[in-house]
Amino acid sequence: MAAQTRRLVWPLLVLAGLLAANAVATPGFFAVSVKGGRLYGSLVDILHFGAPLMLIALGMTVVIALRGIDLSVGAVVAVSGALACEIIVAAGDDGSAGTVAAAVAAALALSVLLGLWNGFLAAVLRIQPIVATLILMVAGRGLAQLITDGQITTVTSEPYRRIAGGGLAAVPFTVLMAAVTVLVMWLALRRTALGLFVEAVGGNAEAARLAGIRATGLAVAAYAFCGLCAGLAGIIISANTGSADGNKAGLWIELDAILAVVIGGTLLTGGRFSIAGTVLGAVIVQTLSTTVYTMGVPPESALVFKAVVVFVVSLLQSPRFRAQVAAPFRRGGPPTPARGPQGPAPEEEDDAMRTQTGAGRPDRREARR
């Protein structure tokens, strides 16, 4: 727990720096008001518009912890929103709460099926996850455009629009959905043995299998959960815009989700993961997007600005980089070699090897002479 807390220090400092920069550039950035029974303000907007990314990043965290990856979440976002909007429009009674509930249920069910398909390819057929999910990443866009007949489907349903525009106790529904997902995920993975199973399979799948853990079923379930999160994000995005665009909805959101997971401290090599780190990473990515617009960064330079900030965060999280920067400020003696995630530095490893093999010791027979 202490190690995880230390890993979150630098992302927290970066987030604080971004918020401070926004506060300087935009007076009243931290102001929060209540209008029409709902909270409004820049901070609320970051959480509101960052909710879909946070949901997808949470699903991606479990998949990555199991040494997988899901590049198809953006396509699942498009499919989910397209199916929900088409069902509502085709029903002819877009003001019916029952119609909206049926449309949302159908969209989420299809999203879970798509996640199961990814899990079947990656975990059962043992196709490399990046290839297995790349198939749906391409085909999913085509499926979304088939559902919408290549057009942008517009929805005027008030109950559907309230999914993204409504709130409970002044808190937007989108923020509540993300918070409930975080809570459920934390209870499932940190208050039961399920989280240990995920880390065991991600750390060494063969050893976990020999220990009796059903690694294949766990991986399939993880992809299904990731599909469910992406489907829910698609519902939120389409409800927020009041339309479904099979071509552009959720475009490249999978890259932001992976970035949020990595910023949060979860390794792409699998094993240990951090739910709190993923939430923090998603907030940082969304705050970056808000900062780009707040500071008037030209659109053609926005991606470069974003990449620079991410590069700085990655450097600050590197133990070797921090050790090299701090080395000149240490007092006395040569700098202590940095210990990386793979073990001791090469010099220390050589010393340990000489100690184990007896190299460098005087021969006992020579000493007796």
JSON list of N, CA, C and O in Angstrom, two decimals, residues 70 82 88 91 100 116 202 263 289 292:
[
{"chain": "A", "resi": 70, "resn": "ASP", "atom": "N", "xyz": [-6.95, -3.96, -24.90]},
{"chain": "A", "resi": 70, "resn": "ASP", "atom": "CA", "xyz": [-8.19, -3.89, -25.67]},
{"chain": "A", "resi": 70, "resn": "ASP", "atom": "C", "xyz": [-8.20, -2.61, -26.50]},
{"chain": "A", "resi": 70, "resn": "ASP", "atom": "O", "xyz": [-8.43, -1.52, -25.98]},
{"chain": "A", "resi": 82, "resn": "ALA", "atom": "N", "xyz": [-24.82, 3.81, -31.15]},
{"chain": "A", "resi": 82, "resn": "ALA", "atom": "CA", "xyz": [-25.60, 3.67, -32.39]},
{"chain": "A", "resi": 82, "resn": "ALA", "atom": "C", "xyz": [-26.82, 2.79, -32.17]},
{"chain": "A", "resi": 82, "resn": "ALA", "atom": "O", "xyz": [-27.93, 3.13, -32.61]},
{"chain": "A", "resi": 88, "resn": "ILE", "atom": "N", "xyz": [-34.37, 3.72, -30.09]},
{"chain": "A", "resi": 88, "resn": "ILE", "atom": "CA", "xyz": [-35.25, 4.80, -29.63]},
{"chain": "A", "resi": 88, "resn": "ILE", "atom": "C", "xyz": [-35.96, 5.46, -30.81]},
{"chain": "A", "resi": 88, "resn": "ILE", "atom": "O", "xyz": [-37.17, 5.71, -30.76]},
{"chain": "A", "resi": 91, "resn": "ALA", "atom": "N", "xyz": [-38.60, 3.14, -32.37]},
{"chain": "A", "resi": 91, "resn": "ALA", "atom": "CA", "xyz": [-39.77, 2.87, -31.54]},
{"chain": "A", "resi": 91, "resn": "ALA", "atom": "C", "xyz": [-40.88, 3.88, -31.78]},
{"chain": "A", "resi": 91, "resn": "ALA", "atom": "O", "xyz": [-42.06, 3.56, -31.59]},
{"chain": "A", "resi": 100, "resn": "VAL", "atom": "N", "xyz": [-36.51, 3.79, -23.59]},
{"chain": "A", "resi": 100, "resn": "VAL", "atom": "CA", "xyz": [-35.11, 4.16, -23.31]},
{"chain": "A", "resi": 100, "resn": "VAL", "atom": "C", "xyz": [-34.42, 3.06, -22.52]},
{"chain": "A", "resi": 100, "resn": "VAL", "atom": "O", "xyz": [-33.27, 2.69, -22.81]},
{"chain": "A", "resi": 116, "resn": "LEU", "atom": "N", "xyz": [-16.98, -10.38, -24.78]},
{"chain": "A", "resi": 116, "resn": "LEU", "atom": "CA", "xyz": [-16.80, -11.84, -24.72]},
{"chain": "A", "resi": 116, "resn": "LEU", "atom": "C", "xyz": [-16.10, -12.35, -25.98]},
{"chain": "A", "resi": 116, "resn": "LEU", "atom": "O", "xyz": [-15.29, -13.29, -25.91]},
{"chain": "A", "resi": 202, "resn": "GLY", "atom": "N", "xyz": [-1.84, -12.25, -13.85]},
{"chain": "A", "resi": 202, "resn": "GLY", "atom": "CA", "xyz": [-1.03, -11.27, -14.56]},
{"chain": "A", "resi": 202, "resn": "GLY", "atom": "C", "xyz": [0.44, -11.41, -14.31]},
{"chain": "A", "resi": 202, "resn": "GLY", "atom": "O", "xyz": [1.27, -11.17, -15.19]},
{"chain": "A", "resi": 263, "resn": "ILE", "atom": "N", "xyz": [-0.41, 6.06, -16.59]},
{"chain": "A", "resi": 263, "resn": "ILE", "atom": "CA", "xyz": [-0.10, 7.18, -15.69]},
{"chain": "A", "resi": 263, "resn": "ILE", "atom": "C", "xyz": [-0.42, 6.80, -14.25]},
{"chain": "A", "resi": 263, "resn": "ILE", "atom": "O", "xyz": [0.28, 7.18, -13.31]},
{"chain": "A", "resi": 289, "resn": "SER", "atom": "N", "xyz": [-6.99, 18.02, -21.53]},
{"chain": "A", "resi": 289, "resn": "SER", "atom": "CA", "xyz": [-7.86, 18.48, -22.62]},
{"chain": "A", "resi": 289, "resn": "SER", "atom": "C", "xyz": [-8.51, 19.82, -22.27]},
{"chain": "A", "resi": 289, "resn": "SER", "atom": "O", "xyz": [-8.60, 20.72, -23.12]},
{"chain": "A", "resi": 292, "resn": "VAL", "atom": "N", "xyz": [-5.95, 22.64, -22.56]},
{"chain": "A", "resi": 292, "resn": "VAL", "atom": "CA", "xyz": [-5.69, 23.01, -23.95]},
{"chain": "A", "resi": 292, "resn": "VAL", "atom": "C", "xyz": [-6.68, 24.08, -24.42]},
{"chain": "A", "resi": 292, "resn": "VAL", "atom": "O", "xyz": [-6.30, 25.09, -25.03]}
]
